[in-house]
CSV table of C-alpha atoms in Angstrom, one decimal:
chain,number,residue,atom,x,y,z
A,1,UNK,CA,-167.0,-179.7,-52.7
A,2,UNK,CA,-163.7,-178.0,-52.0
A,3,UNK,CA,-162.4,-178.9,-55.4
A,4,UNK,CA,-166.0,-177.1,-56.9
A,5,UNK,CA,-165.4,-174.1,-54.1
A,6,UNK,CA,-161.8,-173.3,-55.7
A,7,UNK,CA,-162.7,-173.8,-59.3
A,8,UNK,CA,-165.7,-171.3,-59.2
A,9,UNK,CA,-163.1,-169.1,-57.0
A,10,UNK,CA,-160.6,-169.2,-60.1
A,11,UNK,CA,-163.7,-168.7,-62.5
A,12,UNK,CA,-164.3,-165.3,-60.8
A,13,UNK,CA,-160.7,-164.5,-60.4
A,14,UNK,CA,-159.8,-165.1,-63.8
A,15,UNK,CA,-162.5,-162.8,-65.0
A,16,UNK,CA,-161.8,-160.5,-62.8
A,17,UNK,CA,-158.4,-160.2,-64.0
A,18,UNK,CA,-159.5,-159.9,-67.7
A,19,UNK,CA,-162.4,-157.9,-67.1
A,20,UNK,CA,-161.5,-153.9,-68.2
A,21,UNK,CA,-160.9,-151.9,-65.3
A,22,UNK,CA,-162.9,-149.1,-66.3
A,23,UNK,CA,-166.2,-151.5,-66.2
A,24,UNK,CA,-165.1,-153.2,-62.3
A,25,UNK,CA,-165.3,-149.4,-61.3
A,26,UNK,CA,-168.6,-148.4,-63.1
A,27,UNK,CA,-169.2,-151.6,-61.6
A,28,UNK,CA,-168.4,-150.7,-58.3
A,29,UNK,CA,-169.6,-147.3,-58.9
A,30,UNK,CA,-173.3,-148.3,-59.5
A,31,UNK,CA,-173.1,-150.7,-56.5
A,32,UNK,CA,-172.1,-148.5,-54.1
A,33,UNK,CA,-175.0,-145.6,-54.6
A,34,UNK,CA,-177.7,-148.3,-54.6
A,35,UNK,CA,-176.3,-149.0,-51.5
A,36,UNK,CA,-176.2,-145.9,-50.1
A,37,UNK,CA,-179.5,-145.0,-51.2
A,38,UNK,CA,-181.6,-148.1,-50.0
A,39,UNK,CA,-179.4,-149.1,-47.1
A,40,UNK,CA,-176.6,-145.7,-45.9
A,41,UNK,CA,-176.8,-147.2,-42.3
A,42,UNK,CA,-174.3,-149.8,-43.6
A,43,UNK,CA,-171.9,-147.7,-44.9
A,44,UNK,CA,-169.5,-147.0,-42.1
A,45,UNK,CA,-168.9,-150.8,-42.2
A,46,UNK,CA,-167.7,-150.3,-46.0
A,47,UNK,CA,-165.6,-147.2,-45.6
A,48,UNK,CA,-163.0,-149.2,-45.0
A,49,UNK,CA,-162.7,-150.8,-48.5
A,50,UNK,CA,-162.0,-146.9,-49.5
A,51,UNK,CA,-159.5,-146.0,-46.5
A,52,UNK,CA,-157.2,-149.2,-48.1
A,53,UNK,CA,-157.8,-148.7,-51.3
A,54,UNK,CA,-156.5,-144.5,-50.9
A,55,UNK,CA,-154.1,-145.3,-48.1
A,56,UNK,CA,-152.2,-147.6,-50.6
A,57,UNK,CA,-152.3,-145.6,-53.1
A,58,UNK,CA,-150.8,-142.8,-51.3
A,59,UNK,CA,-148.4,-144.9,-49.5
A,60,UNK,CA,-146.5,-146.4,-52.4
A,61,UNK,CA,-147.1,-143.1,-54.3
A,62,UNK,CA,-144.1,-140.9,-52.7
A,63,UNK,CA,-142.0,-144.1,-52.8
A,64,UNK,CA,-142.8,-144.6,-56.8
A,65,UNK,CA,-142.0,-140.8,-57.5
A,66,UNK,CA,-138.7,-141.3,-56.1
A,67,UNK,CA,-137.6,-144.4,-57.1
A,68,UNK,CA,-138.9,-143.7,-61.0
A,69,UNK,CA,-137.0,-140.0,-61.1
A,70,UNK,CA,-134.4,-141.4,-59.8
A,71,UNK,CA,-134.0,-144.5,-62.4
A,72,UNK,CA,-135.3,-142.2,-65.0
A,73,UNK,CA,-131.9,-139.4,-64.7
A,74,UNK,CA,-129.6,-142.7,-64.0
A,75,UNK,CA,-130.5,-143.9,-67.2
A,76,UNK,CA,-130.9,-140.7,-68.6
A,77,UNK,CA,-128.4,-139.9,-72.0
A,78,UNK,CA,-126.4,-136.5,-72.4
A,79,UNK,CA,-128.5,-134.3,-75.1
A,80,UNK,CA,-131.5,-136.5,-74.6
A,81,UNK,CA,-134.8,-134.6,-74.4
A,82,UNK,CA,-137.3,-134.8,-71.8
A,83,UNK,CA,-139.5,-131.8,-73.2
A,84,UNK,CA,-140.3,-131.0,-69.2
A,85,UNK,CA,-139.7,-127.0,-70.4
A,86,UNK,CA,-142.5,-127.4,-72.6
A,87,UNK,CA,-145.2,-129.3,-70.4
A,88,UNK,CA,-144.1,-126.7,-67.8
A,89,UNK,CA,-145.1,-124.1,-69.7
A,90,UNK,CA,-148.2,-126.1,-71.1
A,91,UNK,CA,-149.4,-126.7,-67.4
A,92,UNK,CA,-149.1,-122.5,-66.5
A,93,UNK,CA,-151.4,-122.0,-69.7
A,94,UNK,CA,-153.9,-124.5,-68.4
A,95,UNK,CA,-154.1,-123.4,-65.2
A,96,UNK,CA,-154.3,-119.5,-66.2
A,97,UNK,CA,-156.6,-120.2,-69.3
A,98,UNK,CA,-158.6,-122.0,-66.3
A,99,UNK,CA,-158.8,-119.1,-64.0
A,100,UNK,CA,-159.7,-116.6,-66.3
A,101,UNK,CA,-163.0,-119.2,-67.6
A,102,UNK,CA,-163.5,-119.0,-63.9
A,103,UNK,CA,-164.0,-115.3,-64.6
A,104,UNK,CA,-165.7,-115.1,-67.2
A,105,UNK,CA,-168.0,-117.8,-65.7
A,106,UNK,CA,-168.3,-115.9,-62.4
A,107,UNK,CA,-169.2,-112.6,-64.9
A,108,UNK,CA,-172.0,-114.6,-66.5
A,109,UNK,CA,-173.8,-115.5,-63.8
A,110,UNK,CA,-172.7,-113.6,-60.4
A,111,UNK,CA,-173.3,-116.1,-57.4
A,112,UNK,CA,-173.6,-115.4,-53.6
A,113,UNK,CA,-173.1,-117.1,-50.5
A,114,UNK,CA,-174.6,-117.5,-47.1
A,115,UNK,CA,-172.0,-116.1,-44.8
A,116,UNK,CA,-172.6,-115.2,-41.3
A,117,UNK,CA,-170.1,-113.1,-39.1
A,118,UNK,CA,-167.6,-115.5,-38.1
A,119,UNK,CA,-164.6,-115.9,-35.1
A,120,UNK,CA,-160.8,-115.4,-35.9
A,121,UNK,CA,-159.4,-117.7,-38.1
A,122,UNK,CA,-155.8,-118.8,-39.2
A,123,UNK,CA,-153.7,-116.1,-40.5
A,124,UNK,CA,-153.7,-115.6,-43.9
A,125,UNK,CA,-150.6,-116.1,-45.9
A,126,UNK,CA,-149.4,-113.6,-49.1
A,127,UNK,CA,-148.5,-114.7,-52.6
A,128,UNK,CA,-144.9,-114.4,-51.6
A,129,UNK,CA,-144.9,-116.8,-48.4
A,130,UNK,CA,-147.0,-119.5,-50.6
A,131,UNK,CA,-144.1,-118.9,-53.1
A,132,UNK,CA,-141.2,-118.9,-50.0
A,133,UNK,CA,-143.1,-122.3,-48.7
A,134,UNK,CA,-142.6,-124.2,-52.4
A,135,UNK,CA,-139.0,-123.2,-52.4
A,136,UNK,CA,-138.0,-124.4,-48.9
A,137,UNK,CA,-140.1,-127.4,-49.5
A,138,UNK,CA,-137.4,-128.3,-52.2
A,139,UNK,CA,-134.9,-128.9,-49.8
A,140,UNK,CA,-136.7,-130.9,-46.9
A,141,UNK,CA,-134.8,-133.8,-45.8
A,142,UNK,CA,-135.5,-136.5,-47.6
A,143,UNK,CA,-136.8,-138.6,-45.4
A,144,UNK,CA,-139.4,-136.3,-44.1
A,145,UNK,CA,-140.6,-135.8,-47.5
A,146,UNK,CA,-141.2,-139.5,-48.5
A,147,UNK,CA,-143.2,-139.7,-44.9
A,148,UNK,CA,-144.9,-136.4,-46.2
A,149,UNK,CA,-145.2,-137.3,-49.8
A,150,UNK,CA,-143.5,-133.8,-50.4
A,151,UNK,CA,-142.9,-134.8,-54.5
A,152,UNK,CA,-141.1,-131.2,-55.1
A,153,UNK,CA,-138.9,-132.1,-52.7
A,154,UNK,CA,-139.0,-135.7,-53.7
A,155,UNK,CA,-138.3,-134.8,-57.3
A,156,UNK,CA,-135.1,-132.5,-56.4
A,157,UNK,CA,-133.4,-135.6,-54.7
A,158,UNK,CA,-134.3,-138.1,-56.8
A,159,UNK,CA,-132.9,-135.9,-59.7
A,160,UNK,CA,-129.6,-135.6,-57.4
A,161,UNK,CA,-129.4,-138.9,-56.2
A,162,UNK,CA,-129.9,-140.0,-59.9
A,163,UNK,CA,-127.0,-138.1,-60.8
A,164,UNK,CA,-124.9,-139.2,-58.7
A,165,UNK,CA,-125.7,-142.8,-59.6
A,166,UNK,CA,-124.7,-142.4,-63.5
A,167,UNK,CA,-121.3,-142.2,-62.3
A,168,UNK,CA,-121.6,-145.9,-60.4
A,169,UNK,CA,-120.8,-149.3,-62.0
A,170,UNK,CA,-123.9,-150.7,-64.0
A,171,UNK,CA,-124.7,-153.4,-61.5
A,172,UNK,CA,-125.8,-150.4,-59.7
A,173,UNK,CA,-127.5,-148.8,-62.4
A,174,UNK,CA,-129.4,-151.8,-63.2
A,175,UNK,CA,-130.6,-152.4,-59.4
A,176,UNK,CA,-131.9,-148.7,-59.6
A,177,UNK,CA,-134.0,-149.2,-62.4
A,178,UNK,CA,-135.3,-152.5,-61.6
A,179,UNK,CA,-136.2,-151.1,-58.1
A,180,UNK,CA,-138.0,-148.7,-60.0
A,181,UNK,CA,-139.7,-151.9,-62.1
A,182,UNK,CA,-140.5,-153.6,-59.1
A,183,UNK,CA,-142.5,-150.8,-57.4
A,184,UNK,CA,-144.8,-150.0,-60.2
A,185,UNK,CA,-145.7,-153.8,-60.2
A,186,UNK,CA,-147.2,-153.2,-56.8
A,187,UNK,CA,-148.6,-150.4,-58.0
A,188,UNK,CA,-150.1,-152.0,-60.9
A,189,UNK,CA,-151.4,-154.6,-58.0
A,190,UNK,CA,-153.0,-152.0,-55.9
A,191,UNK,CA,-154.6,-150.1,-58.7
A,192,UNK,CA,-156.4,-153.5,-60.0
A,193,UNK,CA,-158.2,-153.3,-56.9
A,194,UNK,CA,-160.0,-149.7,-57.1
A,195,UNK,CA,-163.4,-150.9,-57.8
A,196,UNK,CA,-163.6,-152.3,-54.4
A,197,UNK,CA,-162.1,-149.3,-52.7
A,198,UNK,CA,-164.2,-146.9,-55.2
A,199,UNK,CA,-166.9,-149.5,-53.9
A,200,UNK,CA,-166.5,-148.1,-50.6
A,201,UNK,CA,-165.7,-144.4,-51.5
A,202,UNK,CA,-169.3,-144.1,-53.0
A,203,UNK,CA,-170.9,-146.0,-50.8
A,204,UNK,CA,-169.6,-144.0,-47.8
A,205,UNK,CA,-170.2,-140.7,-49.3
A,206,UNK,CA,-173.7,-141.5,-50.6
A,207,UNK,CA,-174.5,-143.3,-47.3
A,208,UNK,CA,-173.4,-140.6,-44.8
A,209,UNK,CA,-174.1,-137.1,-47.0
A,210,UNK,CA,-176.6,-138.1,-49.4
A,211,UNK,CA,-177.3,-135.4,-51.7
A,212,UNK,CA,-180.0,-132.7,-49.4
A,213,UNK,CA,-176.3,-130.7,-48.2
A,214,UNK,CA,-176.0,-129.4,-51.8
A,215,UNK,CA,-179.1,-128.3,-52.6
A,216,UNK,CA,-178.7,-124.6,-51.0
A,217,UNK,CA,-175.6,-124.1,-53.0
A,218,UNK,CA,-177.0,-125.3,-56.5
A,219,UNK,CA,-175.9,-122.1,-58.4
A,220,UNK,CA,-172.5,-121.8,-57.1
A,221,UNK,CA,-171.8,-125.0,-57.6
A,222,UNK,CA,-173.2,-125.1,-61.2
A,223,UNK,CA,-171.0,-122.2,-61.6
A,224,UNK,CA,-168.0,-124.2,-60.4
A,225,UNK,CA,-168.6,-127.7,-62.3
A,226,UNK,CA,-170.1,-125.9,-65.3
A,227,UNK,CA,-166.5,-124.0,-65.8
A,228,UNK,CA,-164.1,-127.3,-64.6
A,229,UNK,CA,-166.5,-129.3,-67.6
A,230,UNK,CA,-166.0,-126.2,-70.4
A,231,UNK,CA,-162.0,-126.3,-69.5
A,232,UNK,CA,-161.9,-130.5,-69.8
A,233,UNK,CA,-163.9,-130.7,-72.7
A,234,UNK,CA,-163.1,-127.0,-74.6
A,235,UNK,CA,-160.1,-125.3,-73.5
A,236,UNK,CA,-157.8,-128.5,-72.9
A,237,UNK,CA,-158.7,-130.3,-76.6
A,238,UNK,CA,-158.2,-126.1,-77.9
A,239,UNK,CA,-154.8,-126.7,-76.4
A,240,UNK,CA,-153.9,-130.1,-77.6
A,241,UNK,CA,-155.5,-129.3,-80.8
A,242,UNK,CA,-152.9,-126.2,-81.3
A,243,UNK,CA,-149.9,-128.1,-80.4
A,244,UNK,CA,-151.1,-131.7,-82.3
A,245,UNK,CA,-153.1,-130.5,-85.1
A,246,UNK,CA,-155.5,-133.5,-84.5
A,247,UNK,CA,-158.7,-134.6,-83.2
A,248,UNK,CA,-158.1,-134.0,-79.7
A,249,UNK,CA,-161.1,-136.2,-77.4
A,250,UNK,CA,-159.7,-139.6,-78.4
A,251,UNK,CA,-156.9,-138.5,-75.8
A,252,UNK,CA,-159.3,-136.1,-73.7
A,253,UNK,CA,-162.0,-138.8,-73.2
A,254,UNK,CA,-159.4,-141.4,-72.3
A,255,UNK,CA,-157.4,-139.7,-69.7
A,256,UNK,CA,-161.3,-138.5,-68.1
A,257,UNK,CA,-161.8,-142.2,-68.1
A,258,UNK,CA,-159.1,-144.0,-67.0
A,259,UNK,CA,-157.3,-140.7,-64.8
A,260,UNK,CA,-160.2,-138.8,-63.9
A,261,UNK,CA,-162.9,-141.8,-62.5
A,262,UNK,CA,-160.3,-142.7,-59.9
A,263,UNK,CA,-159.7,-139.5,-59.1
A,264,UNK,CA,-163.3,-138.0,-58.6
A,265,UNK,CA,-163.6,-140.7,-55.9
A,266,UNK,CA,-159.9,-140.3,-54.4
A,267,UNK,CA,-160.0,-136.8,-54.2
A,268,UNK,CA,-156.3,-137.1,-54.3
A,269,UNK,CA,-154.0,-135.5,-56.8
A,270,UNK,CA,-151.1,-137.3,-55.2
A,271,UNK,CA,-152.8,-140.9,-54.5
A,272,UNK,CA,-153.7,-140.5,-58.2
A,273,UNK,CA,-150.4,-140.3,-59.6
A,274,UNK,CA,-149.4,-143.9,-59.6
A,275,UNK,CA,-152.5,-144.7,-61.8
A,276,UNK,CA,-151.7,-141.7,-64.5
A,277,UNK,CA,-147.9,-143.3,-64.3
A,278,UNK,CA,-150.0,-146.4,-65.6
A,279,UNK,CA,-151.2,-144.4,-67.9
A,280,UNK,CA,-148.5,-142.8,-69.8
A,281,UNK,CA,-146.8,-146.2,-69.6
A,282,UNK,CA,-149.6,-147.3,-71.7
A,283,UNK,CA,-149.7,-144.6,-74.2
A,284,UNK,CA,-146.1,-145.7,-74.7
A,285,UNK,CA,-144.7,-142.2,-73.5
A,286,UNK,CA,-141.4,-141.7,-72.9
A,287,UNK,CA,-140.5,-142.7,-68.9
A,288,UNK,CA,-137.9,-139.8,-68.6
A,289,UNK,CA,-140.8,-138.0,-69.2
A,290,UNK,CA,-143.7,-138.8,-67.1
A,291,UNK,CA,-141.7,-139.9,-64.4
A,292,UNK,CA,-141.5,-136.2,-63.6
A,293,UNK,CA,-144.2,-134.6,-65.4
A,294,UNK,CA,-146.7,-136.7,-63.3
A,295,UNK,CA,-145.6,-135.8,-60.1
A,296,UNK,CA,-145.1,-132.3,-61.1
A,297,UNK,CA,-148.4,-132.2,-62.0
A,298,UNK,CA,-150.1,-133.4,-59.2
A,299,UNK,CA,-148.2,-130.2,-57.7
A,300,UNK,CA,-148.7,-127.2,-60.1
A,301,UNK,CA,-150.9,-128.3,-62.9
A,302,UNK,CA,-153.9,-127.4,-60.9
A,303,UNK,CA,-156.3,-125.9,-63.3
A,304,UNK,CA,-159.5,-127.2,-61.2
A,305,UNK,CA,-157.8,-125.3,-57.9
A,306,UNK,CA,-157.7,-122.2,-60.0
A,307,UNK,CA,-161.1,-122.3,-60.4
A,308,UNK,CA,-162.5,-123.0,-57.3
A,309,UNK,CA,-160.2,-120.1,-55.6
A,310,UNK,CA,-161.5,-118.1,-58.2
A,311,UNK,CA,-165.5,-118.6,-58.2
A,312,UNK,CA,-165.7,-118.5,-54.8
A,313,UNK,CA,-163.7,-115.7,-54.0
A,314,UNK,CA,-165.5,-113.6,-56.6
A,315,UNK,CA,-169.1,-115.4,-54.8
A,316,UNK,CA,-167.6,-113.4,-52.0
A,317,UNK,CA,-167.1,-110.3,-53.3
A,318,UNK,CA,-170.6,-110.0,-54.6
A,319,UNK,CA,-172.2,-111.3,-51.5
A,320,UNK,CA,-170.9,-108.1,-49.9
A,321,UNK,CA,-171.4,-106.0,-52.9
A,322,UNK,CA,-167.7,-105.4,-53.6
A,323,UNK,CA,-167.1,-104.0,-57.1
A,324,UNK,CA,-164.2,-106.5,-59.0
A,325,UNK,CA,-163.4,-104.6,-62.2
A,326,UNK,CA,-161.5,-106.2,-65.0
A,327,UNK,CA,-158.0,-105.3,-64.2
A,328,UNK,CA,-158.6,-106.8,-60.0
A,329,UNK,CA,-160.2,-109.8,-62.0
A,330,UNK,CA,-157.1,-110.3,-64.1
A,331,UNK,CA,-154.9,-109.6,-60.7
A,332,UNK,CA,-157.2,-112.4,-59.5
A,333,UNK,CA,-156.6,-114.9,-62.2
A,334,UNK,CA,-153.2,-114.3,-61.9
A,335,UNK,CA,-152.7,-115.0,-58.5
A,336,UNK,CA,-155.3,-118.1,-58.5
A,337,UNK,CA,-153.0,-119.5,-61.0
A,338,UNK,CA,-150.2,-119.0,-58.8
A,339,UNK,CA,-152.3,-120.1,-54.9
A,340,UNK,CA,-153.3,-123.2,-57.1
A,341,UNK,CA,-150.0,-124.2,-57.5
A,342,UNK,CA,-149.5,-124.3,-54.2
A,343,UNK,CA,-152.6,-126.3,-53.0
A,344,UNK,CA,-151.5,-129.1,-51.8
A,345,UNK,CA,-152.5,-132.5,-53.7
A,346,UNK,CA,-155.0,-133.9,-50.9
A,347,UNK,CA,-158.5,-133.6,-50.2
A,348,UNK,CA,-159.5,-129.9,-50.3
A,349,UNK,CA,-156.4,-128.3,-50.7
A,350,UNK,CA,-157.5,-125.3,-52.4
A,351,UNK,CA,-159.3,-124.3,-50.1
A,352,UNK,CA,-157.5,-123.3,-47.7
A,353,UNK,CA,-155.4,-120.9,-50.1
A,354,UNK,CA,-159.1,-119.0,-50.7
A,355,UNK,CA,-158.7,-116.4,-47.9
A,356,UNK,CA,-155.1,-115.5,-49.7
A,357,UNK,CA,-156.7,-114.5,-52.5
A,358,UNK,CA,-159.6,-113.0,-51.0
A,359,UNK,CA,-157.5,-110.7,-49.3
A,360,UNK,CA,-157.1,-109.0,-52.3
A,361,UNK,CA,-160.8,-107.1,-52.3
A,362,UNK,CA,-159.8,-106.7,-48.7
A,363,UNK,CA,-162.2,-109.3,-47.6
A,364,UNK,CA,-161.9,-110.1,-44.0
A,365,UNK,CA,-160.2,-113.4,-42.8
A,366,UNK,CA,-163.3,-114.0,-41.0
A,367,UNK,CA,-165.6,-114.0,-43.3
A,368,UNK,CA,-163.0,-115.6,-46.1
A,369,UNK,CA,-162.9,-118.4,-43.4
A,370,UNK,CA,-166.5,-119.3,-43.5
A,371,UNK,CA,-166.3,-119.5,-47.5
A,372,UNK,CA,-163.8,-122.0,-47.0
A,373,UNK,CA,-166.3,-123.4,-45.1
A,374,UNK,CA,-168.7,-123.7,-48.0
A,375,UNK,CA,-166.3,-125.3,-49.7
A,376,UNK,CA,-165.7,-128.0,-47.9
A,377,UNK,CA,-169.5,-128.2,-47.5
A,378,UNK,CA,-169.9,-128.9,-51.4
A,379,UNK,CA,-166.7,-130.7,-51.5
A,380,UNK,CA,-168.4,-133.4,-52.2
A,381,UNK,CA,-168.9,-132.5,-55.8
A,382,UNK,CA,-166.7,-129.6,-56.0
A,383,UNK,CA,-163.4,-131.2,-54.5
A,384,UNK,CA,-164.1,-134.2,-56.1
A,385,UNK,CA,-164.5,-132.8,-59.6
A,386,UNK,CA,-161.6,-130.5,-59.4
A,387,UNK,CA,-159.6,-133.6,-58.9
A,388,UNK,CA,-160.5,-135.4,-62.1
A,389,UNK,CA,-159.8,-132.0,-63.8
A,390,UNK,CA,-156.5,-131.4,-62.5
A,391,UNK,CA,-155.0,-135.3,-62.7
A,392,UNK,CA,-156.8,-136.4,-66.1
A,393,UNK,CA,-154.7,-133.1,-67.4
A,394,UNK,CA,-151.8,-134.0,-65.6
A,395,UNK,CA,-151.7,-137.1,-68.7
A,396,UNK,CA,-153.2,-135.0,-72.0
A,397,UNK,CA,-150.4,-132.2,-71.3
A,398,UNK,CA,-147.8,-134.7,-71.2
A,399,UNK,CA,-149.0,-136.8,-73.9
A,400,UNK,CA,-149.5,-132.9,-75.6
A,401,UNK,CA,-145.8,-132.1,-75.0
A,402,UNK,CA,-144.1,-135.2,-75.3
A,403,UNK,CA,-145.9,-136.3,-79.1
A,404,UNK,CA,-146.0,-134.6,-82.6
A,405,UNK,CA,-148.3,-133.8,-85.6
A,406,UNK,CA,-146.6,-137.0,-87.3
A,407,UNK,CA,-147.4,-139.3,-84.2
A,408,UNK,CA,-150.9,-140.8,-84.4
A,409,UNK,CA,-152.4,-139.8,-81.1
A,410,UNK,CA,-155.8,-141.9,-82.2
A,411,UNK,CA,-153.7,-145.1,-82.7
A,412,UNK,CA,-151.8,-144.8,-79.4
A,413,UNK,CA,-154.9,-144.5,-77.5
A,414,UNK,CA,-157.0,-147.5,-79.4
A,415,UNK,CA,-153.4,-149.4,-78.7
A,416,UNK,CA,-153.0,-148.3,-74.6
A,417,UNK,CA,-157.1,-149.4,-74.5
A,418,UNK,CA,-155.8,-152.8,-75.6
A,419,UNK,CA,-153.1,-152.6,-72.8
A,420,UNK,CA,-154.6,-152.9,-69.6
């Protein structure tokens, strides 16, 4: 009997193993709302599965940023390019191109918000202290910033630390890279167990909030969704299209797939980094490359952020029947793109950078407190979307900047599908 007990146990595992990731989570997915519909007093038992499954992830992440930066400039070649000037300036042009949809969107159909008169909140920061903050973040001590998972200030010493290595023998050289093998083999390991920790995610957030919190904020939240969908699926394949000169949604619908499923359930720019490192590895990208674009990304690529600062800051100007006239709603695009970068990459980041930018129709921190409020009330869908926005681009820009019109984007895709 315990002979037929392990066999059936290797059966499953095996198929487990072989089975495509993407189905396990569509799996897990479809699992965990049933669940949640027919039985959410359960759920609290499951959130667990989902508090591993994220916990790992952002665990490891910080210490796979480092150790991959750092291997990357110990290997890296004098005069070898790493196009990062180009995918910096690719991820600015997403995230403004974003803000202004957000707009335009906003224009289209004007939303409102129930706000109520509210007590003090936190003082509000300007553009310039977010800005200050990112800068002094670069030099945190190390230490603190892998406990912190501060990746600008992770990148800056694993760039100097990798430096510093090129000049030491290449027993050293070898131990850094392999270091830097040997951690994305655990995170390979951790990642082949999402569906159960997406399991729990939906299971948990079916169970406990069902879907009757959303339904008094439909229209803002179609306004929201409607302009992170038209960015995904219109203005990033308009921008791969112009740099590639092919047919861009092979690429889109695989990063959405693979980058943005985890992250919609994550909610984590940051936890989802090791997976879109799995990613680019699999599109056969250059590691010099995505070994700092990815976590760069997770920081200032934030075209969904931009969105949501922007929608709901302009929901709040019309709910008190302030005028925004095109030149404030270009200032407001503007500095969107520049609050988003600074949200950080966990759960409702953006946020908190709304009253920064509602301070610029003079909208009271009171009041810009309680839409931050309604954020986090829809965060369920809004947070969660803005996620998969911002982390599935984090891989088509990089992809975008790193290949050519003469590289066949279509083949490398059908090829990294075949590479699980």
């Amino acid at each position: 009997m315990s002979s037929q007990n392990s066999g059936i146990f290797y059966s499953a595992f095996n198929w487990y193993m072989k089975t495509s990731l993407i189905l396990l989570i569509c799996i897990g997915m479809v699992i965990g709302v049933f669940l949640g519909v027919v039985a959410p007093g359960y759920a609290g038992n499951f959130s667990i599965l989902g508090d591993l499954f994220v916990g790992a992830l952002k665990a490891i992440a910080p210490i796979l940023v480092f150790t991959l930066v750092c291997a990357s400039v110990t290997q890296h070649q004098k005069g070898a390019e790493t196009k990062i000037k180009p995918l910096i300036a690719l991820y600015l042009i997403s995230t403004f191109a974003a803000a202004v949809i957000a707009v335009i969107a906003s224009f289209m159909f004007p939303t409102t918000l129930q706000l109520q008169t509210a007590e003090a909140g936190e003082a509000v920061q300007t553009v310039g202290q977010v800005l200050k903050n990112l800068i002094v973040q670069v030099v945190s001590n190390p230490i603190t910033a892998l406990s912190q998972a501060n990746y600008i200030s992770l990148i800056f010493w694993a760039v100097v630390f990798g430096f510093g290595f090129q000049h030491c023998s290449e027993s050293t050289k070898k131990f850094v890279v392999e270091l830097g093998h040997t951690v994305s083999d655990i995170v390979r390991m951790i990642v082949r167990c999402a569906p159960f920790g997406i399991f729990g995610l939906v299971y948990t957030v079916v169970g406990t909030f069902g879907v009757d919190v959303l339904y008094g904020y439909v229209r803002v939240l179609a306004v929201l969704l409607g302009s992170m969908f038209f960015v995904g699926f219109v203005i990033n394949p308009i921008i791969v299209y112009a740099k590639l000169r092919q047919n861009p949604y092979p690429l889109i619908w695989f990063c959405i797939k693979n980058s943005g499923v985890t992250a919609f359930f994550t909610r984590s720019s940051a936890a989802n980094i090791p997976v879109n490192m799995d990613l680019c590895r699999r599109l056969d990208l250059p590691e010099a490359t995505y070994a700092i674009s990815i976590p760069l990304g997770a920081t200032v690529n934030m075209a969904g952020a931009a969105i949501t600062i922007t929608v709901l800051t302009l929901a709040a100007a019309a709910t008190l029947n302030i005028h925004v006239g095109i030149f404030n709603a270009l200032l407001l695009s503007v500095v969107a793109s520049l609050c988003a970068c600074g949200a950080s990459g966990i759960a409702g980041g953006s946020l908190m950078l709304i009253p920064l930018a509602c301070s610029l129709f003079g909208i009271s921190n009171d009041i810009a407190f309680q839409v931050v409020g309604v954020g986090f009330i829809i965060g369920v869908l809004q947070d969660s979307t803005e996620t998969a926005l911002n982390s599935s681009t984090d891989v088509v820009l990089t992809a975008t900047a790193v290949l050519g019109p003469n590289d066949d984007v279509t083949a490398r895709v059908h090829a990294a599908v075949n590479h699980q």
